[in-house]
Coordinates of C-alpha atoms in Angstrom, one line a residue:
Chain E
X1 CA 15.4 137.4 110.8
X2 CA 16.7 136.6 107.3
X3 CA 15.0 135.2 104.3
X4 CA 16.1 131.7 103.5
X5 CA 16.4 131.2 99.9
X6 CA 19.2 129.3 98.2
X7 CA 18.1 129.2 94.6
X8 CA 20.8 131.5 93.4
X9 CA 23.4 129.2 95.1
X10 CA 22.4 126.0 93.6
X11 CA 24.9 126.1 90.7
X12 CA 27.7 126.4 93.2
X13 CA 26.4 123.4 95.0
X14 CA 27.9 120.5 93.1
X15 CA 30.7 120.1 95.6
X16 CA 28.4 118.2 97.9
X17 CA 25.9 120.6 99.4
X18 CA 28.0 123.4 100.6
X19 CA 26.1 126.6 100.2
X20 CA 29.0 128.9 99.5
X21 CA 31.6 128.6 96.8
X22 CA 34.3 129.4 99.3
X23 CA 33.3 126.4 101.4
X24 CA 36.2 124.1 101.5
X25 CA 38.5 126.7 100.0
X26 CA 39.1 123.4 98.5
X27 CA 35.9 121.4 98.9
X28 CA 33.8 123.4 96.5
X29 CA 36.8 124.4 94.4
X30 CA 37.4 120.7 94.1
X31 CA 33.9 120.3 92.9
X32 CA 34.9 120.2 89.2
X33 CA 37.2 117.3 89.9
X34 CA 36.1 113.7 89.1
X35 CA 34.1 111.9 91.7
X36 CA 36.9 109.4 92.5
X37 CA 39.3 112.2 93.4
X38 CA 36.8 114.0 95.6
X39 CA 36.2 110.7 97.2
X40 CA 39.9 110.3 98.0
X41 CA 40.2 113.7 99.7
X42 CA 36.9 113.8 101.4
X43 CA 38.3 112.9 104.8
X44 CA 41.9 114.2 104.3
X45 CA 42.5 117.2 106.5
X46 CA 45.5 118.5 104.5
X47 CA 43.7 118.3 101.1
X48 CA 40.2 119.3 101.9
X49 CA 39.5 122.5 103.9
X50 CA 36.2 121.1 105.0
X51 CA 37.7 117.9 106.2
X52 CA 40.3 119.7 108.3
X53 CA 37.5 120.8 110.7
X54 CA 36.7 117.1 111.4
X55 CA 39.7 114.9 110.9
X56 CA 43.2 114.6 112.3
X57 CA 46.6 113.8 110.8
X58 CA 50.0 112.9 112.1
X59 CA 53.6 113.0 110.8
X60 CA 56.3 110.6 111.8
X61 CA 59.8 111.9 111.8
X62 CA 61.6 108.9 110.3
X63 CA 63.5 110.7 107.5
X64 CA 66.3 112.8 108.7
X65 CA 68.6 113.0 105.7
X66 CA 68.2 115.5 103.0
X67 CA 69.7 115.9 99.5
X68 CA 69.3 119.6 98.9
X69 CA 69.6 122.8 100.9
X70 CA 66.8 125.4 100.9
X71 CA 67.5 128.9 102.1
X72 CA 64.5 128.7 104.5
X73 CA 65.7 125.6 106.3
X74 CA 68.3 125.1 108.9
X75 CA 69.1 121.5 110.0
X76 CA 70.7 122.5 113.2
X77 CA 67.7 123.7 115.2
X78 CA 65.2 121.3 116.6
X79 CA 63.4 123.5 119.1
X80 CA 60.4 122.2 121.0
X81 CA 58.8 125.7 120.9
X82 CA 59.0 126.1 117.2
X83 CA 56.3 125.0 115.0
X84 CA 57.4 124.9 111.4
X85 CA 58.3 122.3 108.8
X86 CA 61.6 120.5 109.3
X87 CA 61.5 120.8 113.1
X88 CA 61.2 117.7 115.3
X89 CA 61.8 116.7 118.9
X90 CA 62.8 113.1 118.4
X91 CA 63.8 111.0 115.4
X92 CA 62.1 107.6 115.2
X93 CA 63.1 104.3 113.7
X94 CA 60.4 102.8 111.4
X95 CA 59.5 100.3 114.1
X96 CA 59.0 103.1 116.6
X97 CA 57.1 105.2 114.1
X98 CA 54.7 102.3 113.5
X99 CA 54.1 101.9 117.2
X100 CA 53.5 105.6 117.6
X101 CA 51.0 105.7 114.7
X102 CA 49.1 102.8 116.2
X103 CA 49.0 104.5 119.6
X104 CA 47.8 107.8 118.2
X105 CA 45.3 106.2 115.9
X106 CA 43.8 104.4 118.9
X107 CA 43.6 107.5 121.0
X108 CA 42.6 110.1 118.5
X109 CA 39.8 108.5 116.6
X110 CA 39.5 111.4 114.2
X111 CA 42.8 110.3 112.6
X112 CA 42.7 109.4 108.9
X113 CA 46.1 110.3 107.6
X114 CA 49.7 109.5 108.3
X115 CA 52.3 111.5 106.5
X116 CA 56.1 111.4 106.2
X117 CA 57.5 114.8 105.7
X118 CA 61.0 114.8 107.1
X119 CA 62.6 116.4 108.9
X120 CA 64.8 115.8 105.9
X121 CA 63.4 114.5 102.6
X122 CA 61.4 111.3 102.9
X123 CA 62.7 110.1 99.5
X124 CA 66.3 110.7 100.5
X125 CA 65.6 108.1 103.1
X126 CA 63.8 105.5 101.0
X127 CA 64.5 102.5 103.2
X128 CA 63.2 104.1 106.4
X129 CA 60.3 105.7 104.7
X130 CA 59.1 102.7 102.8
X131 CA 59.7 100.3 105.7
X132 CA 57.3 102.5 107.7
X133 CA 54.7 102.5 104.9
X134 CA 55.0 98.8 104.4
X135 CA 54.3 98.0 108.0
X136 CA 51.4 100.5 108.3
X137 CA 49.7 99.2 105.1
X138 CA 49.5 95.9 106.9
X139 CA 48.6 97.0 110.4
X140 CA 46.4 100.0 109.8
X141 CA 44.8 99.6 106.4
X142 CA 42.3 102.3 107.1
X143 CA 44.9 105.0 107.5
X144 CA 45.8 106.9 104.3
X145 CA 49.5 107.2 103.6
X146 CA 51.1 110.4 102.3
X147 CA 54.5 111.6 101.5
X148 CA 56.0 115.0 101.0
X149 CA 59.2 115.5 98.9
X150 CA 61.5 118.1 97.3
X151 CA 61.3 115.9 94.2
X152 CA 65.0 115.5 93.5
X153 CA 64.9 111.7 93.5
X154 CA 61.1 111.4 92.8
X155 CA 61.3 110.0 89.2
X156 CA 63.4 107.0 90.2
X157 CA 61.0 106.3 93.2
X158 CA 57.6 106.6 91.5
X159 CA 57.4 102.8 90.9
X160 CA 58.2 102.1 94.6
X161 CA 55.6 104.7 95.7
X162 CA 53.0 103.0 93.6
X163 CA 53.7 99.6 95.2
X164 CA 53.0 101.0 98.6
X165 CA 49.5 102.2 97.8
X166 CA 50.4 105.8 98.5
X167 CA 47.9 107.9 96.7
X168 CA 48.7 111.4 98.0
X169 CA 52.1 113.0 97.2
X170 CA 53.1 116.6 97.9
X171 CA 56.0 118.1 96.0
X172 CA 57.5 121.4 97.1
X173 CA 58.0 123.4 94.0
X174 CA 59.1 127.0 94.5
X175 CA 60.1 127.8 90.9
X176 CA 60.3 126.6 87.4
X177 CA 63.0 129.0 86.4
X178 CA 66.6 128.1 87.4
X179 CA 67.6 131.7 87.9
X180 CA 64.9 132.0 90.5
X181 CA 65.9 128.6 91.9
X182 CA 69.5 129.7 92.3
X183 CA 68.2 132.3 94.9
X184 CA 66.3 129.6 96.8
X185 CA 68.5 126.5 96.7
X186 CA 72.3 127.0 97.3
X187 CA 73.1 123.4 96.5
X188 CA 71.8 119.9 95.7
X189 CA 73.5 116.5 96.1
X190 CA 73.3 114.8 92.7
X191 CA 75.2 111.9 91.1
X192 CA 77.6 111.8 94.1
X193 CA 78.5 115.5 93.9
X194 CA 77.4 118.7 95.6
X195 CA 76.2 120.9 92.8
X196 CA 75.8 124.6 93.6
X197 CA 73.9 127.5 92.3
X198 CA 71.9 127.7 89.0
X199 CA 73.1 124.3 87.8
X200 CA 71.9 122.5 90.8
X201 CA 68.6 124.4 90.8
X202 CA 68.1 123.5 87.1
X203 CA 68.5 119.7 87.8
X204 CA 66.1 120.0 90.8
X205 CA 63.5 121.7 88.7
X206 CA 63.8 119.1 85.9
X207 CA 63.4 116.3 88.4
X208 CA 60.4 117.8 90.1
X209 CA 58.6 118.4 86.8
X210 CA 59.4 114.9 85.6
X211 CA 58.3 113.3 88.8
X212 CA 55.1 115.3 88.9
X213 CA 54.2 114.2 85.4
X214 CA 55.0 110.5 86.2
X215 CA 52.8 110.6 89.3
X216 CA 49.8 112.2 87.6
X217 CA 50.2 109.8 84.7
X218 CA 49.7 107.0 87.2
X219 CA 46.6 108.6 88.8
X220 CA 48.3 109.6 92.0
X221 CA 47.0 112.8 93.5
X222 CA 49.7 115.5 93.7
X223 CA 49.5 118.6 95.7
X224 CA 52.2 121.2 95.1
X225 CA 53.5 123.3 98.0
X226 CA 55.2 126.6 97.2
X227 CA 56.9 129.0 99.7
X228 CA 56.1 132.6 98.9
X229 CA 59.4 134.6 99.2
X230 CA 58.8 138.3 98.5
X231 CA 61.2 139.6 96.0
X232 CA 62.4 136.2 95.1
X233 CA 59.6 134.1 93.7
X234 CA 56.4 136.0 94.5
X235 CA 56.0 137.3 90.9
X236 CA 56.9 133.9 89.6
X237 CA 54.5 131.6 91.5
X238 CA 51.6 132.4 89.2
X239 CA 53.6 130.8 86.4
X240 CA 54.4 127.9 88.7
X241 CA 50.7 127.4 89.3
X242 CA 50.0 127.3 85.6
X243 CA 52.8 124.8 84.8
X244 CA 51.9 122.4 87.6
X245 CA 48.3 122.5 86.8
X246 CA 49.0 121.7 83.2
X247 CA 50.9 118.7 84.4
X248 CA 47.9 117.5 86.4
X249 CA 48.6 118.7 90.0
X250 CA 45.2 119.0 91.6
X251 CA 45.9 121.5 94.4
X252 CA 48.4 124.3 94.9
X253 CA 49.3 125.4 98.4
X254 CA 51.1 128.8 98.5
X255 CA 52.5 129.2 102.0
X256 CA 54.2 132.2 103.5
X257 CA 58.0 132.2 104.1
X258 CA 58.8 131.8 107.8
X259 CA 62.1 133.6 108.5
X260 CA 63.3 134.8 111.8
X261 CA 67.0 135.6 112.6
X262 CA 66.9 133.1 115.5
X263 CA 66.0 130.2 113.1
X264 CA 69.5 130.6 111.7
X265 CA 68.4 130.1 108.1
X266 CA 69.9 132.0 105.2
X267 CA 66.7 134.0 104.8
X268 CA 66.3 134.6 108.5
X269 CA 69.9 135.8 109.1
X270 CA 70.0 137.8 105.8
X271 CA 66.8 139.7 106.8
X272 CA 64.6 138.4 104.0
X273 CA 61.1 139.3 105.0
X274 CA 58.1 137.0 104.8
X275 CA 54.9 138.2 103.1
X276 CA 52.1 140.2 104.8
X277 CA 48.7 138.5 105.1
X278 CA 47.4 140.8 102.3
X279 CA 50.2 139.9 99.9
X280 CA 49.7 136.2 100.5
X281 CA 46.0 136.4 100.0
X282 CA 46.5 138.5 96.8
X283 CA 48.9 135.9 95.3
X284 CA 46.6 133.0 96.3
X285 CA 43.7 134.8 94.6
X286 CA 45.8 135.3 91.5
X287 CA 46.9 131.7 91.3
X288 CA 43.3 130.6 92.0
X289 CA 42.5 131.6 88.4
X290 CA 44.6 128.7 87.3
X291 CA 44.4 126.3 90.1
X292 CA 42.6 125.0 93.1
X293 CA 44.2 126.8 96.0
X294 CA 44.7 125.4 99.5
X295 CA 44.5 128.1 102.2
X296 CA 44.2 126.1 105.4
X297 CA 47.8 124.8 105.6
X298 CA 49.3 125.2 109.1
X299 CA 52.9 124.5 108.0
X300 CA 53.2 121.9 110.7
X301 CA 56.2 120.2 112.2
X302 CA 57.5 117.0 110.8
X303 CA 56.3 115.3 114.0
X304 CA 52.9 117.0 114.4
X305 CA 50.0 115.0 115.9
X306 CA 46.3 115.8 115.9
X307 CA 43.9 118.2 114.3
X308 CA 45.5 120.8 111.9
X309 CA 45.3 123.7 114.4
X310 CA 46.7 121.7 117.3
X311 CA 49.7 119.7 118.1
X312 CA 49.3 116.9 120.6
X313 CA 52.8 115.5 120.0
X314 CA 53.7 115.9 123.7
X315 CA 51.1 113.2 124.6
X316 CA 52.8 110.7 122.3
X317 CA 56.5 110.9 123.0
X318 CA 58.2 107.5 122.5
X319 CA 58.6 106.9 126.3
X320 CA 54.8 107.3 126.6
X321 CA 54.0 105.3 123.5
X322 CA 56.2 102.4 124.6
X323 CA 53.9 101.8 127.6
X324 CA 50.6 102.2 125.9
X325 CA 48.5 99.1 125.4
X326 CA 46.8 99.1 122.1
X327 CA 44.2 96.7 120.7
X328 CA 44.6 97.2 117.0
X329 CA 41.4 95.6 115.9
X330 CA 39.3 97.3 118.5
X331 CA 40.9 100.7 117.7
X332 CA 40.1 100.3 114.1
X333 CA 36.5 99.5 114.8
X334 CA 36.3 102.5 117.1
X335 CA 37.7 104.8 114.3
X336 CA 35.3 103.4 111.8
X337 CA 32.4 104.2 114.2
X338 CA 33.8 107.6 114.9
X339 CA 34.2 108.5 111.3
X340 CA 30.7 107.4 110.6
X341 CA 29.4 109.8 113.2
X342 CA 31.5 112.6 111.8
X343 CA 30.1 111.9 108.3
X344 CA 26.5 111.9 109.7
X345 CA 27.3 115.2 111.4
X346 CA 28.7 116.7 108.1
X347 CA 25.6 115.6 106.2
X348 CA 23.4 117.1 108.9
X349 CA 25.4 120.4 108.7
X350 CA 25.0 120.5 105.0
X351 CA 21.3 120.0 105.1
X352 CA 20.9 122.6 107.8
X353 CA 23.2 125.0 105.8
X354 CA 20.9 124.8 102.8
X355 CA 18.0 125.8 104.9
X356 CA 19.6 128.7 106.8
X357 CA 21.9 130.3 104.3
X358 CA 21.2 134.0 103.9
X359 CA 19.3 134.9 100.8
X360 CA 21.4 136.9 98.3
X361 CA 18.3 138.8 97.2
X362 CA 17.7 140.0 100.8
X363 CA 21.1 141.6 100.7
X364 CA 20.7 143.0 97.3
X365 CA 17.7 144.9 98.3
X366 CA 19.9 147.2 100.3
X367 CA 22.4 147.6 97.6
X368 CA 23.0 151.1 96.5
X369 CA 26.6 150.6 95.4
X370 CA 28.8 147.6 95.2
X371 CA 29.1 146.2 98.7
X372 CA 32.6 145.7 99.9
X373 CA 33.8 142.4 101.4
X374 CA 34.3 142.0 105.1
X375 CA 36.9 139.9 106.9
X376 CA 35.8 138.1 110.0
X377 CA 37.8 136.0 112.5
X378 CA 36.3 132.8 113.9
X379 CA 37.3 130.8 117.0
X380 CA 36.6 127.1 116.6
X381 CA 38.0 123.9 118.2
X382 CA 36.8 121.8 115.3
X383 CA 33.6 120.5 113.7
X384 CA 33.0 123.5 111.4
X385 CA 31.1 125.3 114.1
X386 CA 31.8 128.3 116.3
X387 CA 32.5 126.6 119.6
X388 CA 35.6 128.2 121.2
X389 CA 36.0 130.8 123.8
X390 CA 37.9 133.9 122.6
X391 CA 40.4 133.5 125.3
X392 CA 41.1 129.8 124.5
X393 CA 41.8 130.3 120.8
X394 CA 45.3 129.6 119.8
X395 CA 44.5 130.5 116.2
X396 CA 41.6 132.2 114.4
X397 CA 40.2 131.2 111.1
X398 CA 39.6 134.2 108.8
X399 CA 36.7 134.2 106.4
X400 CA 35.8 136.8 103.8
X401 CA 32.1 137.6 103.4
X402 CA 30.8 139.2 100.2
X403 CA 27.5 139.6 98.6
X404 CA 28.0 136.3 96.8
X405 CA 29.5 134.0 99.2
X406 CA 31.6 133.3 102.3
X407 CA 35.0 132.0 101.7
X408 CA 37.8 130.8 103.9
X409 CA 40.9 133.0 103.5
X410 CA 43.4 131.6 106.0
X411 CA 44.3 131.2 109.6
X412 CA 46.2 133.5 112.0
X413 CA 48.1 132.0 114.8
X414 CA 48.1 133.7 118.2
X415 CA 51.3 134.2 120.1
X416 CA 53.0 131.0 119.5
X417 CA 56.4 131.6 120.9
X418 CA 55.6 132.9 124.4
X419 CA 52.7 134.1 126.4
X420 CA 54.1 137.6 126.4
X421 CA 54.2 139.7 129.6
X422 CA 57.2 140.4 131.7
X423 CA 59.0 137.1 131.2
X424 CA 60.0 138.0 127.7
X425 CA 60.8 141.6 128.6
X426 CA 57.9 142.4 126.3
X427 CA 55.5 145.1 127.5
X428 CA 52.8 144.1 125.1
X429 CA 50.1 142.1 126.6
X430 CA 48.8 138.9 125.1
X431 CA 45.5 140.6 124.4
X432 CA 47.2 143.5 122.5
X433 CA 49.0 140.9 120.4
X434 CA 45.9 139.1 119.6
X435 CA 44.2 142.3 118.5
X436 CA 47.1 143.1 116.3
X437 CA 46.9 139.6 114.8
X438 CA 43.3 140.2 113.9
X439 CA 44.0 143.5 112.1
X440 CA 41.8 143.8 109.0
X441 CA 39.0 141.7 110.5
X442 CA 35.9 143.6 111.4
X443 CA 34.2 141.0 113.6
X444 CA 35.3 138.1 115.7
X445 CA 32.9 135.2 116.2
X446 CA 33.4 132.9 119.2
X447 CA 31.3 131.1 121.7
X448 CA 32.0 133.6 124.4
X449 CA 34.2 136.7 125.0
X450 CA 35.2 138.1 128.4
X451 CA 34.4 141.7 129.4
X452 CA 37.9 143.1 129.1
X453 CA 38.7 141.7 125.6
X454 CA 35.2 142.8 124.5
X455 CA 36.0 146.4 125.2
X456 CA 39.4 146.4 123.7
X457 CA 38.2 144.6 120.6
X458 CA 35.5 147.1 120.1
X459 CA 38.0 149.9 120.5
X460 CA 40.1 148.3 117.8
X461 CA 37.2 148.3 115.5
X462 CA 36.7 144.5 115.7
X463 CA 33.1 143.7 116.8
X464 CA 33.1 140.7 119.2
X465 CA 30.1 138.4 118.6
X466 CA 29.1 135.5 120.8
X467 CA 25.6 135.2 119.4
X468 CA 26.3 132.4 117.0
X469 CA 27.8 129.8 119.4
X470 CA 27.5 126.3 118.1
X471 CA 26.3 127.4 114.7
X472 CA 28.0 126.4 111.4
X473 CA 30.8 128.8 110.7
X474 CA 29.8 129.9 107.2
X475 CA 26.1 130.4 108.1
X476 CA 27.1 132.5 111.1
X477 CA 29.6 134.6 109.0
X478 CA 26.9 135.1 106.3
X479 CA 24.4 136.1 109.0
X480 CA 26.7 138.6 110.6
X481 CA 27.5 140.1 107.2
X482 CA 23.9 140.5 106.4
X483 CA 23.4 142.3 109.8
X484 CA 26.3 144.6 108.9
X485 CA 24.8 145.3 105.5
X486 CA 21.4 145.9 107.1
X487 CA 23.0 148.4 109.5
X488 CA 24.6 150.1 106.5
X489 CA 28.1 148.9 105.9
X490 CA 30.5 151.8 106.4
X491 CA 33.4 152.4 104.1
X492 CA 36.5 150.7 105.3
X493 CA 39.2 152.7 107.0
X494 CA 42.1 152.3 104.5
X495 CA 44.7 153.4 107.0
X496 CA 45.2 149.9 108.3
X497 CA 48.9 149.1 108.3
X498 CA 49.9 145.7 107.0
X499 CA 51.1 143.2 109.5
X500 CA 53.7 140.5 109.1
X501 CA 52.9 136.8 109.2
X502 CA 54.7 134.9 112.0
X503 CA 55.0 131.2 112.4
Chain X
X1 CA 94.4 109.9 105.5
X2 CA 90.9 110.0 106.8
X3 CA 88.0 112.4 107.3
X4 CA 86.6 113.0 110.7
X5 CA 83.1 113.9 112.1
X6 CA 83.1 116.3 115.0
X7 CA 80.5 117.3 117.7
X8 CA 78.6 119.8 115.6
X9 CA 77.2 116.9 113.6
X10 CA 73.4 116.8 113.9
X11 CA 72.9 113.1 113.2
X12 CA 71.0 113.5 110.0
X13 CA 72.1 110.1 108.6
X14 CA 72.8 111.6 105.1
X15 CA 76.4 110.5 104.9
X16 CA 76.2 107.0 106.4
X17 CA 74.7 105.1 103.4
X18 CA 77.0 106.9 101.0
X19 CA 80.3 105.8 102.4
X20 CA 81.9 103.3 99.9
X21 CA 84.1 101.9 102.7
X22 CA 81.4 101.5 105.4
X23 CA 83.5 103.7 107.6
X24 CA 80.8 105.8 109.0
X25 CA 78.8 104.5 112.0
X26 CA 76.2 105.7 114.4
X27 CA 77.6 106.6 117.8
X28 CA 76.7 108.8 120.8
X29 CA 76.5 111.8 120.8
X30 CA 77.2 111.9 117.0
X31 CA 78.1 109.7 114.1
X32 CA 81.8 108.9 113.7
X33 CA 84.2 107.8 111.0
X34 CA 86.4 104.8 111.5
X35 CA 89.8 106.3 110.8
X36 CA 91.2 102.9 109.7
X37 CA 88.5 102.3 107.2
X38 CA 88.2 105.8 105.6
X39 CA 89.9 106.1 102.2
X40 CA 88.6 109.7 101.6
X41 CA 86.7 107.9 98.8
X42 CA 90.0 107.6 96.8
X43 CA 89.4 105.3 93.9
X44 CA 85.6 105.3 94.4
X45 CA 84.6 108.9 93.8
X46 CA 86.1 112.2 92.7
X47 CA 85.1 113.8 96.0
X48 CA 84.6 112.6 99.5
X49 CA 80.9 111.6 99.7
X50 CA 80.3 112.4 103.4
X51 CA 81.7 115.9 102.9
X52 CA 79.7 116.4 99.7
X53 CA 76.2 115.8 101.3
X54 CA 76.8 117.0 104.9
X55 CA 74.5 120.1 105.5
X56 CA 76.5 121.4 108.5
X57 CA 79.4 123.7 108.0
X58 CA 82.4 122.6 110.0
X59 CA 81.0 119.2 111.0
X60 CA 83.5 117.2 108.9
X61 CA 87.2 117.7 109.0
X62 CA 89.7 116.6 106.3
X63 CA 93.0 114.8 107.0
X64 CA 94.7 118.2 107.7
X65 CA 92.1 118.9 110.4
X66 CA 90.5 121.7 108.2
X67 CA 86.8 122.1 107.8
X68 CA 85.7 120.3 104.6
X69 CA 82.9 122.8 104.4
X70 CA 84.0 126.0 106.1
X71 CA 81.6 128.7 107.5
X72 CA 79.5 130.3 104.8
X73 CA 80.3 127.7 102.1
X74 CA 77.0 125.8 102.3
X75 CA 74.5 128.3 103.5
X76 CA 75.8 131.3 101.6
X77 CA 75.6 133.3 104.8
X78 CA 78.8 135.5 105.1
X79 CA 80.5 134.6 108.5
X80 CA 80.6 138.2 109.5
X81 CA 76.8 138.5 109.0
X82 CA 76.2 135.4 111.0
X83 CA 78.3 136.8 113.8
X84 CA 76.3 140.0 113.8
X85 CA 73.0 138.2 113.8
X86 CA 74.2 136.1 116.8
X87 CA 75.2 139.2 118.6
X88 CA 71.8 140.8 117.9
X89 CA 70.1 137.8 119.4
X90 CA 72.3 137.7 122.5
X91 CA 71.6 141.4 123.1
X92 CA 67.9 140.9 123.2

């Protein structure tokens, strides 16, 4: 059907064989990084977009205390139905956490990474955090250790972090300007005092920047997370991106603010809105000029377990973990075998990709004017292939196809809070909601679609497509784009209303 | 003269290691302050440490039984606005 010619793509290919520059959203964008860094993130689902299709992570909630207050956080609510950072169902002691990690790592062989991300600040709980890391270094040396922090006490803990062989640190940096900071952080706890407003924000910013520099000086990989808060720091985050890149951060993750009244946060209660998908993407694209951007973050809970799009925490509550029998040695061997098969699979996919990627020249033949990009949604349960039934998808990955490449844009969660229908007094059906969530996308690629959703999707201008089941996502998106171009890509209806991102 | 932790405490552990008198201890359902040991940090710090890091408004009372951190003082949410928001949620 298509000509298979990749010669025009080869310069993009240094990232390790991916045919499109968007591949990885990080993988290929990481391609200019030194080999040893790419090596480190190759199987890290939170740092490499490509890896997140194959590998799993978990967080253990051992760090409840925090030393700052953020306007998007509320320490009172630990709801089982909420999926966002800072939320957990049960707090663990370091010993319990270690037990849980060993049980999960034995049962989910895709697991490569253990992170401590709260629910407070891991470095405000140094004893609990480092005790957990110390035990895991010993018992599960194949698991990578990560920590996520607000940065306030980072400078004084860099030495300790280095001792524990932690080579991935995430710092949440929402601003480099104390005036902006004063609108995000109402207070910090510093030198035995609560310090409010701009003064506190200024100290926090200084500590974050100092800690970032110290880490990168020591060769530790630093990712910077920023929460995009429209009207507060959205205009400012481009500057943040520049500053943190100059200090050696290797990846910037701009995430949308999650703020609902029922969360009880300052932003939620005061009616601060989160960004629209388009706004988030626009900012990520702007920052991308200065920085490798991460777009596959799922803003997971501080006790999340499993692949990035899923949470299997319920299978590993402490009462269940306590009675699981785990053979550590055997589990580690099993993981190694499993990881080897994943890598063989990834290599095979790359080789196949190089053979099947749609020729750019074949598209250009039809070019009369500049071809517009098209967004497509994809249902996948992992493995970088289209392998999920439309009705089973809890989230869709969104890709943008252009003449030049296919790139990953982000994910959209489906109906997380309830299944809709009468129980919530909500007349909107689940299907209506999904279609609304997919707004802006012109096709949805999945393994199968039922008759009813097929019709409704078509009506909504989203072409369902089940013809690419089990194919590599980017190849399939490129192929569908080529078909659309072949058929004469119509001008896009600009009347699409923006939609709000929900958790 | 002693501070007191009440039931709205969320057990975040932030205060416990800061107490210069080791007066704070883990208990069910929430942390508590040993009233005999608490010195209100007098002689150790300018301000009571537990009340200076506690993130929950109203969870710590001073020796007069007043909230060390009254509603709105930590989150910046005006209490009237919070009441409105709660009423909105209830009405759904």
